[in-house]
Short mmCIF file of C-alpha atoms in Angstrom, two decimals:
data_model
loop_
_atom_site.label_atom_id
_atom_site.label_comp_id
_atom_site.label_asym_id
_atom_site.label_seq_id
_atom_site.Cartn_x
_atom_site.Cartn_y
_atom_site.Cartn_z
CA UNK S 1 236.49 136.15 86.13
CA UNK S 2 237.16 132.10 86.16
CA UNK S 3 235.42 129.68 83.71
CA UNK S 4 232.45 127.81 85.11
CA UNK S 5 233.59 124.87 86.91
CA UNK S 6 231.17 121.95 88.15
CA UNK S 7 233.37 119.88 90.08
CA UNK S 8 236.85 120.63 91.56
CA UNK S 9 238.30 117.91 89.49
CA UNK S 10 237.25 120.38 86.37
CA UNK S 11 238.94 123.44 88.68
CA UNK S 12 242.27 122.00 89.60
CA UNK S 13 243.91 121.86 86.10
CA UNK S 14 242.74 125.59 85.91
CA UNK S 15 244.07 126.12 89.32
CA UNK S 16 247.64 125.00 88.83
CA UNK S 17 247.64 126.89 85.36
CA UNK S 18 246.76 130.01 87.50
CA UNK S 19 250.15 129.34 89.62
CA UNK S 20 252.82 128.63 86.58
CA UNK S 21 255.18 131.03 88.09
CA UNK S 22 257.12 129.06 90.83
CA UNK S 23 257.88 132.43 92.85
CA UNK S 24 253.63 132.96 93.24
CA UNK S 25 253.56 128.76 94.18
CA UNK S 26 256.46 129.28 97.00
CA UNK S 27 254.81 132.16 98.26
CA UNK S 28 251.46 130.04 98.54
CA UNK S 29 253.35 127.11 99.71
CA UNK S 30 254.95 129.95 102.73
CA UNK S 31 251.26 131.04 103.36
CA UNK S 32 250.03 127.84 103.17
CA UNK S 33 252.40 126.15 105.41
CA UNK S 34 252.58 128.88 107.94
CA UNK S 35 248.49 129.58 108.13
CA UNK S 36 248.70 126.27 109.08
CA UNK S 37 250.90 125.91 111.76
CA UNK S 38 248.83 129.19 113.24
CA UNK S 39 245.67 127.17 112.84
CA UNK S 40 247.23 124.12 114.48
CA UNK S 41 248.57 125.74 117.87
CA UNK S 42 245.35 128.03 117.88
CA UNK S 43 243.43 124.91 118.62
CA UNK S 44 245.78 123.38 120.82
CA UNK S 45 246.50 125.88 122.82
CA UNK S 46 243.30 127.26 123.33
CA UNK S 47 244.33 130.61 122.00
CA UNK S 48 241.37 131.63 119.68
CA UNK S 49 242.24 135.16 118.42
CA UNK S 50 244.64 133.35 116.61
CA UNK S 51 242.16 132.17 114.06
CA UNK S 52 241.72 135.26 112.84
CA UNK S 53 245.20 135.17 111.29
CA UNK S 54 244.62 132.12 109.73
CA UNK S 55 243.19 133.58 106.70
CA UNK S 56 245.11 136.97 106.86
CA UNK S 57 248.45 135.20 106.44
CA UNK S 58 247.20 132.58 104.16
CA UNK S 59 246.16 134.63 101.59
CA UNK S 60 248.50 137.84 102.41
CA UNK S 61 251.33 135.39 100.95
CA UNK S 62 249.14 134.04 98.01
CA UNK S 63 248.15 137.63 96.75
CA UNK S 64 251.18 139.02 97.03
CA UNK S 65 252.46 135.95 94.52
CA UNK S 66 249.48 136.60 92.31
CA UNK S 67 249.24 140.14 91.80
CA UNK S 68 253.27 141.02 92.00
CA UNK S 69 254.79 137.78 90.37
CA UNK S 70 252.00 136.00 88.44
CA UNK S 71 249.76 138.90 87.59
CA UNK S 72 246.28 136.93 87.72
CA UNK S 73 243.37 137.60 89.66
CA UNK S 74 243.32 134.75 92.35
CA UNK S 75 240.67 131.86 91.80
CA UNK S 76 239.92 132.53 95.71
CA UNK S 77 237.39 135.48 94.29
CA UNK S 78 235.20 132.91 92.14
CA UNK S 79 236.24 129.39 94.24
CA UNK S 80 237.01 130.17 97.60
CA UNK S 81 236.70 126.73 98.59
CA UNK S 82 238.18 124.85 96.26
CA UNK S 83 240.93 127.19 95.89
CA UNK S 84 241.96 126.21 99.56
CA UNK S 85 241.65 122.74 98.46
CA UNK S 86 243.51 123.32 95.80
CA UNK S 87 246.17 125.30 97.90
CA UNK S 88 247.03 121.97 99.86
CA UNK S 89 246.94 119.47 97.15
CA UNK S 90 249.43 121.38 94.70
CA UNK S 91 251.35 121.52 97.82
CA UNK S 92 250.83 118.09 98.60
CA UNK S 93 251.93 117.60 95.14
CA UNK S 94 255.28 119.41 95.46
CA UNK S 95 256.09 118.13 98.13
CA UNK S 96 255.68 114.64 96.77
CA UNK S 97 257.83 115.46 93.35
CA UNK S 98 254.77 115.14 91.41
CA UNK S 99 253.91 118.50 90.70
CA UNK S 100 255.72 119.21 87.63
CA UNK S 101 253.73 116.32 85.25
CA UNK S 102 250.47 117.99 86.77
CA UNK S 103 251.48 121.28 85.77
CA UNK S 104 252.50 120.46 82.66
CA UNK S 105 249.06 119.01 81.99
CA UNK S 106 247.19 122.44 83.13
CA UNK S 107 249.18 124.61 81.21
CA UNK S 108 248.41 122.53 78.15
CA UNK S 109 245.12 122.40 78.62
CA UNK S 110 244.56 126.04 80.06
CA UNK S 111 247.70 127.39 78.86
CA UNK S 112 248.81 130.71 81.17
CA UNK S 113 247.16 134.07 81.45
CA UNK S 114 247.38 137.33 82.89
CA UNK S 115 244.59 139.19 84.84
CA UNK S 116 243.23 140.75 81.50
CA UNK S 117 242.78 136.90 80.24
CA UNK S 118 245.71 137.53 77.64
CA UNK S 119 248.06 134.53 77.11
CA UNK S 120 251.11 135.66 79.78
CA UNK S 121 254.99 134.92 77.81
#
């Protein structure tokens, strides 16, 4: 279970220190990225089954990241809404070359963990 968070500006540091492994944050930046486009030409072309997938693909990519690669729990289960905030600003900081300072930030302050809450090597 996640810390107690009161504000998403408290949850993002813990976020990104819940996606040190770069093969879980490219497989959320996939998800993330491709949920999105399905969202997009859902709504403009009408074709509203397609929401459905939204979330299926979205967080098919970022589980398989979490429990294969990073072996967490994903803060989805306790912050479902800011963890899809937090999906699209760690991408919008990658993609912007100002993830790594960020990350290096959270892991100091949160360090990295494993789903049992031990410190991950």
């Amino acid at each position: 279970m996640a810390p107690k968070f009161d504000s998403f500006r408290e949850f993002f540091p813990y976020y990104l220190a819940e996606h040190s492994d770069p093969v879980c944050r490219g497989l959320h930046y996939a998800g993330t990225l491709i949920a999105t486009a399905i969202f997009l030409y859902a709504i403009f072309s009408q074709t509203w089954w397609l929401l459905l997938v939204y979330p299926v693909v979205g967080y098919g990519f970022a589980w398989v990241g979490h429990f294969v690669f990073e072996k967490n729990r994903p803060a989805t289960f306790d912050y479902a809404r800011w963890s899809l905030i937090g999906d699209y600003k760690m991408l919008s900081l990658w993609l912007t070359g100002r993830l790594a300072p960020a990350m290096e930030d959270a892991l100091a302050r949160h360090g990295r963990r494993n789903s049992k809450g031990a410190e991950a090597l």
